[in-house]
PDB file of C-alpha atoms in Angstrom:
ATOM      1  CA  ALA A   1      -8.536  30.043   9.525  1.00  0.00           C
ATOM      2  CA  LEU A   2      -6.040  31.583   7.094  1.00  0.00           C
ATOM      3  CA  PHE A   3      -3.190  33.910   8.055  1.00  0.00           C
ATOM      4  CA  TYR A   4      -0.443  35.595   6.019  1.00  0.00           C
ATOM      5  CA  PRO A   5       2.078  38.412   6.429  1.00  0.00           C
ATOM      6  CA  LYS A   6       1.090  42.044   6.130  1.00  0.00           C
ATOM      7  CA  GLY A   7       1.869  43.819   2.900  1.00  0.00           C
ATOM      8  CA  ARG A   8       2.028  42.655  -0.672  1.00  0.00           C
ATOM      9  CA  GLY A   9       4.105  39.662  -1.601  1.00  0.00           C
ATOM     10  CA  LYS A  10       4.237  35.889  -1.893  1.00  0.00           C
ATOM     11  CA  TRP A  11       5.396  33.465   0.786  1.00  0.00           C
ATOM     12  CA  PRO A  12       5.762  29.713   1.374  1.00  0.00           C
ATOM     13  CA  ALA A  13       2.651  28.003   2.717  1.00  0.00           C
ATOM     14  CA  VAL A  14       2.186  25.924   5.866  1.00  0.00           C
ATOM     15  CA  LEU A  15      -0.654  23.649   6.962  1.00  0.00           C
ATOM     16  CA  LEU A  16      -1.058  23.521  10.747  1.00  0.00           C
ATOM     17  CA  TRP A  17      -2.894  20.537  12.221  1.00  0.00           C
ATOM     18  CA  ALA A  18      -4.361  21.173  15.661  1.00  0.00           C
ATOM     19  CA  ASP A  19      -4.356  18.808  18.618  1.00  0.00           C
ATOM     20  CA  ILE A  20      -7.333  16.866  19.963  1.00  0.00           C
ATOM     21  CA  MET A  21      -9.092  20.069  21.053  1.00  0.00           C
ATOM     22  CA  GLY A  22      -9.152  21.393  17.514  1.00  0.00           C
ATOM     23  CA  LEU A  23      -9.189  24.882  16.036  1.00  0.00           C
ATOM     24  CA  ARG A  24      -9.454  27.427  18.862  1.00  0.00           C
ATOM     25  CA  PRO A  25      -7.896  30.782  19.846  1.00  0.00           C
ATOM     26  CA  VAL A  26      -4.495  29.394  20.887  1.00  0.00           C
ATOM     27  CA  LYS A  27      -4.062  27.718  17.491  1.00  0.00           C
ATOM     28  CA  ARG A  28      -4.950  30.964  15.753  1.00  0.00           C
ATOM     29  CA  GLU A  29      -2.312  32.619  17.935  1.00  0.00           C
ATOM     30  CA  MET A  30       0.299  30.092  16.794  1.00  0.00           C
ATOM     31  CA  ALA A  31      -0.671  30.619  13.165  1.00  0.00           C
ATOM     32  CA  ARG A  32      -0.443  34.414  13.462  1.00  0.00           C
ATOM     33  CA  ARG A  33       3.015  34.088  14.944  1.00  0.00           C
ATOM     34  CA  LEU A  34       4.149  31.832  12.140  1.00  0.00           C
ATOM     35  CA  ALA A  35       2.600  34.106   9.507  1.00  0.00           C
ATOM     36  CA  SER A  36       4.527  37.049  10.954  1.00  0.00           C
ATOM     37  CA  GLN A  37       7.715  35.116  10.187  1.00  0.00           C
ATOM     38  CA  GLY A  38       6.862  35.013   6.483  1.00  0.00           C
ATOM     39  CA  TYR A  39       4.420  32.176   5.801  1.00  0.00           C
ATOM     40  CA  VAL A  40       0.873  31.686   4.577  1.00  0.00           C
ATOM     41  CA  VAL A  41      -0.703  29.514   7.272  1.00  0.00           C
ATOM     42  CA  LEU A  42      -3.920  27.491   7.151  1.00  0.00           C
ATOM     43  CA  VAL A  43      -5.404  26.019  10.335  1.00  0.00           C
ATOM     44  CA  PRO A  44      -8.417  23.820   9.540  1.00  0.00           C
ATOM     45  CA  ASN A  45     -11.050  22.497  11.884  1.00  0.00           C
ATOM     46  CA  PRO A  46     -10.098  18.807  11.684  1.00  0.00           C
ATOM     47  CA  PHE A  47     -13.492  17.791  13.060  1.00  0.00           C
ATOM     48  CA  TYR A  48     -15.632  19.726  10.590  1.00  0.00           C
ATOM     49  CA  ARG A  49     -17.610  16.590   9.730  1.00  0.00           C
ATOM     50  CA  SER A  50     -18.703  16.323  13.370  1.00  0.00           C
ATOM     51  CA  ALA A  51     -18.805  19.848  14.797  1.00  0.00           C
ATOM     52  CA  LYS A  52     -18.232  23.491  13.980  1.00  0.00           C
ATOM     53  CA  ALA A  53     -15.191  25.249  15.439  1.00  0.00           C
ATOM     54  CA  PRO A  54     -14.433  25.947  18.173  1.00  0.00           C
ATOM     55  CA  VAL A  55     -15.432  22.493  19.364  1.00  0.00           C
ATOM     56  CA  VAL A  56     -14.312  23.307  22.922  1.00  0.00           C
ATOM     57  CA  GLY A  57     -14.794  26.425  24.998  1.00  0.00           C
ATOM     58  CA  PRO A  58     -12.338  28.304  27.223  1.00  0.00           C
ATOM     59  CA  THR A  59     -13.387  26.303  30.307  1.00  0.00           C
ATOM     60  CA  PHE A  60     -13.055  22.887  28.627  1.00  0.00           C
ATOM     61  CA  ASP A  61     -11.375  20.345  30.917  1.00  0.00           C
ATOM     62  CA  PHE A  62      -9.874  17.383  29.038  1.00  0.00           C
ATOM     63  CA  SER A  63      -9.551  15.427  32.298  1.00  0.00           C
ATOM     64  CA  VAL A  64     -13.346  15.158  32.608  1.00  0.00           C
ATOM     65  CA  PRO A  65     -14.276  11.738  31.143  1.00  0.00           C
ATOM     66  CA  GLU A  66     -17.347  13.027  29.298  1.00  0.00           C
ATOM     67  CA  ASN A  67     -15.363  15.842  27.682  1.00  0.00           C
ATOM     68  CA  ARG A  68     -12.542  13.530  26.717  1.00  0.00           C
ATOM     69  CA  ALA A  69     -14.938  11.003  25.205  1.00  0.00           C
ATOM     70  CA  LYS A  70     -16.571  13.748  23.151  1.00  0.00           C
ATOM     71  CA  VAL A  71     -13.431  14.955  21.382  1.00  0.00           C
ATOM     72  CA  MET A  72     -11.944  11.474  21.112  1.00  0.00           C
ATOM     73  CA  GLY A  73     -15.141  10.484  19.331  1.00  0.00           C
ATOM     74  CA  TYR A  74     -14.561  13.265  16.824  1.00  0.00           C
ATOM     75  CA  ARG A  75     -11.053  11.946  16.176  1.00  0.00           C
ATOM     76  CA  GLN A  76     -12.223   8.357  15.815  1.00  0.00           C
ATOM     77  CA  ALA A  77     -14.710   9.490  13.192  1.00  0.00           C
ATOM     78  CA  MET A  78     -11.832  10.659  10.976  1.00  0.00           C
ATOM     79  CA  THR A  79     -10.875   7.943   8.488  1.00  0.00           C
ATOM     80  CA  ASP A  80      -7.532   7.688   6.715  1.00  0.00           C
ATOM     81  CA  ALA A  81      -9.271   8.228   3.381  1.00  0.00           C
ATOM     82  CA  GLY A  82     -10.981  11.326   4.727  1.00  0.00           C
ATOM     83  CA  ILE A  83      -7.756  12.722   6.142  1.00  0.00           C
ATOM     84  CA  ASP A  84      -5.940  12.155   2.861  1.00  0.00           C
ATOM     85  CA  SER A  85      -8.729  13.787   0.875  1.00  0.00           C
ATOM     86  CA  ASP A  86      -8.816  16.747   3.247  1.00  0.00           C
ATOM     87  CA  SER A  87      -5.041  17.131   3.104  1.00  0.00           C
ATOM     88  CA  LYS A  88      -5.059  17.342  -0.678  1.00  0.00           C
ATOM     89  CA  ALA A  89      -7.887  19.884  -0.557  1.00  0.00           C
ATOM     90  CA  TYR A  90      -6.121  22.049   2.034  1.00  0.00           C
ATOM     91  CA  LEU A  91      -2.869  22.074   0.067  1.00  0.00           C
ATOM     92  CA  ALA A  92      -4.741  22.927  -3.129  1.00  0.00           C
ATOM     93  CA  PHE A  93      -6.524  25.743  -1.302  1.00  0.00           C
ATOM     94  CA  LEU A  94      -3.216  27.127  -0.070  1.00  0.00           C
ATOM     95  CA  ASP A  95      -1.710  26.969  -3.552  1.00  0.00           C
ATOM     96  CA  ALA A  96      -4.730  28.853  -4.899  1.00  0.00           C
ATOM     97  CA  GLN A  97      -4.153  31.821  -2.595  1.00  0.00           C
ATOM     98  CA  PRO A  98      -2.563  34.879  -4.243  1.00  0.00           C
ATOM     99  CA  GLN A  99      -0.207  35.214  -1.263  1.00  0.00           C
ATOM    100  CA  THR A 100       1.266  31.720  -1.716  1.00  0.00           C
ATOM    101  CA  ASP A 101       4.581  31.292  -3.490  1.00  0.00           C
ATOM    102  CA  THR A 102       3.851  28.089  -5.381  1.00  0.00           C
ATOM    103  CA  LYS A 103       7.465  27.801  -6.498  1.00  0.00           C
ATOM    104  CA  LYS A 104       8.498  27.026  -2.939  1.00  0.00           C
ATOM    105  CA  LYS A 105       7.874  23.871  -0.934  1.00  0.00           C
ATOM    106  CA  MET A 106       5.194  23.785   1.743  1.00  0.00           C
ATOM    107  CA  GLY A 107       5.481  22.888   5.394  1.00  0.00           C
ATOM    108  CA  VAL A 108       3.108  20.927   7.612  1.00  0.00           C
ATOM    109  CA  GLN A 109       3.145  20.789  11.390  1.00  0.00           C
ATOM    110  CA  GLY A 110       0.978  19.055  13.949  1.00  0.00           C
ATOM    111  CA  TYR A 111       0.413  18.819  17.665  1.00  0.00           C
ATOM    112  CA  CYS A 112      -0.641  15.641  19.482  1.00  0.00           C
ATOM    113  CA  MET A 113      -2.955  13.910  16.974  1.00  0.00           C
ATOM    114  CA  GLY A 114      -1.747  16.451  14.417  1.00  0.00           C
ATOM    115  CA  GLY A 115       1.618  14.691  14.295  1.00  0.00           C
ATOM    116  CA  PRO A 116       0.261  11.596  12.524  1.00  0.00           C
ATOM    117  CA  LEU A 117      -1.942  13.802  10.357  1.00  0.00           C
ATOM    118  CA  SER A 118       1.159  15.684   9.239  1.00  0.00           C
ATOM    119  CA  PHE A 119       2.832  12.442   8.197  1.00  0.00           C
ATOM    120  CA  ARG A 120      -0.240  11.527   6.145  1.00  0.00           C
ATOM    121  CA  THR A 121      -0.299  14.965   4.529  1.00  0.00           C
ATOM    122  CA  ALA A 122       3.320  14.675   3.456  1.00  0.00           C
ATOM    123  CA  ALA A 123       2.659  11.215   2.020  1.00  0.00           C
ATOM    124  CA  VAL A 124      -0.163  12.387  -0.265  1.00  0.00           C
ATOM    125  CA  SER A 125       1.368  15.738  -1.254  1.00  0.00           C
ATOM    126  CA  ASN A 126       3.210  14.467  -4.364  1.00  0.00           C
ATOM    127  CA  GLY A 127       6.409  15.989  -3.044  1.00  0.00           C
ATOM    128  CA  ARG A 128       4.807  19.377  -2.351  1.00  0.00           C
ATOM    129  CA  ILE A 129       5.634  19.140   1.371  1.00  0.00           C
ATOM    130  CA  GLY A 130       9.284  19.921   2.078  1.00  0.00           C
ATOM    131  CA  ALA A 131       9.237  19.935   5.889  1.00  0.00           C
ATOM    132  CA  VAL A 132       7.236  18.181   8.617  1.00  0.00           C
ATOM    133  CA  GLY A 133       7.101  19.173  12.268  1.00  0.00           C
ATOM    134  CA  SER A 134       5.531  16.939  14.928  1.00  0.00           C
ATOM    135  CA  PHE A 135       5.201  18.204  18.502  1.00  0.00           C
ATOM    136  CA  HIS A 136       4.232  15.713  21.217  1.00  0.00           C
ATOM    137  CA  GLY A 137       2.731  13.692  18.383  1.00  0.00           C
ATOM    138  CA  GLY A 138       0.702  10.709  19.520  1.00  0.00           C
ATOM    139  CA  GLY A 139       0.739   7.400  17.684  1.00  0.00           C
ATOM    140  CA  LEU A 140       3.562   8.030  15.243  1.00  0.00           C
ATOM    141  CA  VAL A 141       4.598   4.394  15.644  1.00  0.00           C
ATOM    142  CA  THR A 142       2.013   1.625  15.906  1.00  0.00           C
ATOM    143  CA  ALA A 143       1.817  -2.064  15.045  1.00  0.00           C
ATOM    144  CA  ASN A 144      -0.909  -1.409  12.492  1.00  0.00           C
ATOM    145  CA  PRO A 145      -0.378  -1.424   8.707  1.00  0.00           C
ATOM    146  CA  ASN A 146      -1.404   2.244   8.580  1.00  0.00           C
ATOM    147  CA  SER A 147       1.197   3.346  11.127  1.00  0.00           C
ATOM    148  CA  PRO A 148       2.417   6.867  10.293  1.00  0.00           C
ATOM    149  CA  HIS A 149       6.082   5.853  10.415  1.00  0.00           C
ATOM    150  CA  LEU A 150       5.514   3.473   7.503  1.00  0.00           C
ATOM    151  CA  LEU A 151       4.585   6.460   5.330  1.00  0.00           C
ATOM    152  CA  ILE A 152       8.021   8.058   5.592  1.00  0.00           C
ATOM    153  CA  PRO A 153       9.358   6.488   2.345  1.00  0.00           C
ATOM    154  CA  LYS A 154       6.399   8.014   0.477  1.00  0.00           C
ATOM    155  CA  THR A 155       7.471  11.523   1.451  1.00  0.00           C
ATOM    156  CA  ASN A 156      10.186  13.880   0.284  1.00  0.00           C
ATOM    157  CA  ALA A 157      10.585  16.046   3.357  1.00  0.00           C
ATOM    158  CA  ALA A 158      12.861  16.914   6.245  1.00  0.00           C
ATOM    159  CA  TYR A 159      11.462  16.184   9.703  1.00  0.00           C
ATOM    160  CA  LEU A 160      11.493  17.604  13.214  1.00  0.00           C
ATOM    161  CA  ILE A 161      10.053  15.189  15.779  1.00  0.00           C
ATOM    162  CA  ALA A 162       9.769  16.758  19.237  1.00  0.00           C
ATOM    163  CA  VAL A 163       8.864  14.049  21.755  1.00  0.00           C
ATOM    164  CA  ALA A 164       7.353  14.610  25.203  1.00  0.00           C
ATOM    165  CA  GLN A 165       9.322  13.070  28.057  1.00  0.00           C
ATOM    166  CA  ASN A 166       6.317  11.250  29.516  1.00  0.00           C
ATOM    167  CA  ASP A 167       5.397   9.839  26.103  1.00  0.00           C
ATOM    168  CA  ASP A 168       8.958   8.624  25.737  1.00  0.00           C
ATOM    169  CA  LYS A 169       8.814   7.011  29.166  1.00  0.00           C
ATOM    170  CA  GLN A 170       5.716   5.056  28.153  1.00  0.00           C
ATOM    171  CA  ARG A 171       7.030   4.104  24.705  1.00  0.00           C
ATOM    172  CA  PRO A 172      10.834   4.375  24.814  1.00  0.00           C
ATOM    173  CA  ASP A 173      11.342   2.358  21.629  1.00  0.00           C
ATOM    174  CA  ASP A 174       9.326   4.662  19.382  1.00  0.00           C
ATOM    175  CA  LYS A 175      12.137   7.162  18.891  1.00  0.00           C
ATOM    176  CA  THR A 176      14.488   4.353  17.865  1.00  0.00           C
ATOM    177  CA  VAL A 177      11.972   3.012  15.348  1.00  0.00           C
ATOM    178  CA  LEU A 178      11.476   6.495  13.928  1.00  0.00           C
ATOM    179  CA  LYS A 179      15.192   7.162  13.600  1.00  0.00           C
ATOM    180  CA  ALA A 180      15.682   3.836  11.826  1.00  0.00           C
ATOM    181  CA  ALA A 181      12.776   4.550   9.464  1.00  0.00           C
ATOM    182  CA  PHE A 182      14.153   7.978   8.571  1.00  0.00           C
ATOM    183  CA  GLU A 183      17.610   6.556   7.991  1.00  0.00           C
ATOM    184  CA  ALA A 184      16.292   3.718   5.812  1.00  0.00           C
ATOM    185  CA  ALA A 185      14.274   6.167   3.723  1.00  0.00           C
ATOM    186  CA  LYS A 186      17.184   8.621   3.598  1.00  0.00           C
ATOM    187  CA  ARG A 187      15.035  11.428   4.976  1.00  0.00           C
ATOM    188  CA  PRO A 188      16.813  14.078   7.069  1.00  0.00           C
ATOM    189  CA  ALA A 189      15.278  14.145  10.531  1.00  0.00           C
ATOM    190  CA  THR A 190      15.805  15.311  14.076  1.00  0.00           C
ATOM    191  CA  VAL A 191      14.120  13.153  16.711  1.00  0.00           C
ATOM    192  CA  GLU A 192      14.535  14.582  20.198  1.00  0.00           C
ATOM    193  CA  VAL A 193      12.953  14.084  23.610  1.00  0.00           C
ATOM    194  CA  TYR A 194      12.186  17.399  25.302  1.00  0.00           C
ATOM    195  CA  ALA A 195      12.229  18.027  29.051  1.00  0.00           C
ATOM    196  CA  ALA A 196       8.476  18.583  29.125  1.00  0.00           C
ATOM    197  CA  ASP A 197       5.265  16.582  29.146  1.00  0.00           C
ATOM    198  CA  HIS A 198       2.693  15.880  26.455  1.00  0.00           C
ATOM    199  CA  GLY A 199       1.090  19.155  25.400  1.00  0.00           C
ATOM    200  CA  TRP A 200       3.933  21.404  26.523  1.00  0.00           C
ATOM    201  CA  CYS A 201       3.965  23.487  23.316  1.00  0.00           C
ATOM    202  CA  VAL A 202       0.427  24.807  23.722  1.00  0.00           C
ATOM    203  CA  ARG A 203       0.107  28.001  25.718  1.00  0.00           C
ATOM    204  CA  GLY A 204      -2.603  27.748  28.356  1.00  0.00           C
ATOM    205  CA  SER A 205      -2.401  23.990  28.755  1.00  0.00           C
ATOM    206  CA  ALA A 206      -1.750  22.586  32.239  1.00  0.00           C
ATOM    207  CA  VAL A 207       1.673  21.332  31.156  1.00  0.00           C
ATOM    208  CA  TYR A 208       2.764  24.323  29.059  1.00  0.00           C
ATOM    209  CA  LYS A 209       6.501  24.836  29.525  1.00  0.00           C
ATOM    210  CA  GLU A 210       7.585  28.094  27.972  1.00  0.00           C
ATOM    211  CA  ALA A 211      11.335  27.482  27.748  1.00  0.00           C
ATOM    212  CA  GLU A 212      10.932  24.132  25.991  1.00  0.00           C
ATOM    213  CA  ALA A 213       8.075  25.445  23.855  1.00  0.00           C
ATOM    214  CA  GLU A 214      10.262  28.288  22.650  1.00  0.00           C
ATOM    215  CA  ARG A 215      13.115  25.876  21.961  1.00  0.00           C
ATOM    216  CA  ALA A 216      10.782  23.728  19.864  1.00  0.00           C
ATOM    217  CA  TRP A 217       9.580  26.827  18.003  1.00  0.00           C
ATOM    218  CA  ALA A 218      13.153  27.882  17.288  1.00  0.00           C
ATOM    219  CA  GLU A 219      13.884  24.443  15.829  1.00  0.00           C
ATOM    220  CA  LEU A 220      10.743  24.658  13.697  1.00  0.00           C
ATOM    221  CA  THR A 221      11.866  28.054  12.427  1.00  0.00           C
ATOM    222  CA  LYS A 222      15.212  26.591  11.400  1.00  0.00           C
ATOM    223  CA  LEU A 223      13.530  23.615   9.721  1.00  0.00           C
ATOM    224  CA  TYR A 224      11.334  25.836   7.598  1.00  0.00           C
ATOM    225  CA  LYS A 225      14.090  28.278   6.693  1.00  0.00           C
ATOM    226  CA  ALA A 226      16.262  25.433   5.490  1.00  0.00           C
ATOM    227  CA  ASN A 227      13.633  23.503   3.536  1.00  0.00           C
ATOM    228  CA  LEU A 228      10.926  25.825   2.248  1.00  0.00           C
ATOM    229  CA  GLY A 229      13.121  27.803  -0.086  1.00  0.00           C
TER     230      GLY A 229
END
């Protein structure tokens, strides 16, 4: 799904990675809002190899084991090589749009699983990505050699890492590891724990918290204004 401001002109581009429930109306809503602020926004179906969008309906309940297993299976089918290839293709597609200002840096933002995907996108963008936003991103720090935080030195971007309070409670050291990685790589970054639970940024979710979601959006707006010039 592609969105851009009304009228004639050229604007910076943004790739928006969805959460585990993929491309659906609420993600289109987010993209429209961002486009209205002056960006060309692409929201892909991250699971296109497995299912057509929307992969979940309006009554989808993630707490049902069968439902959860279904979408988690889609995510597990995504390989690092596939993600990297897709990222390059999405950025090239954005740059090919007549509305995109190719002289300006791009942004990438992700929710839940989209956080790690955003890190990977920035790492393979050849410096094209100037800002990365991760909101209740899952698995930004792992013990594996492909951990997203190890990709930070391969990027040339500023970061906003908005952490859910319950994620932080389960993995309190992750924010420290991230801050150290950003500092070592000399990448400007804000890593902050929000007073909300995993998924709080997504309207309609059981844990949606409007005040903290709006605060996160305001910080994203500032990140893009400062780095996509």
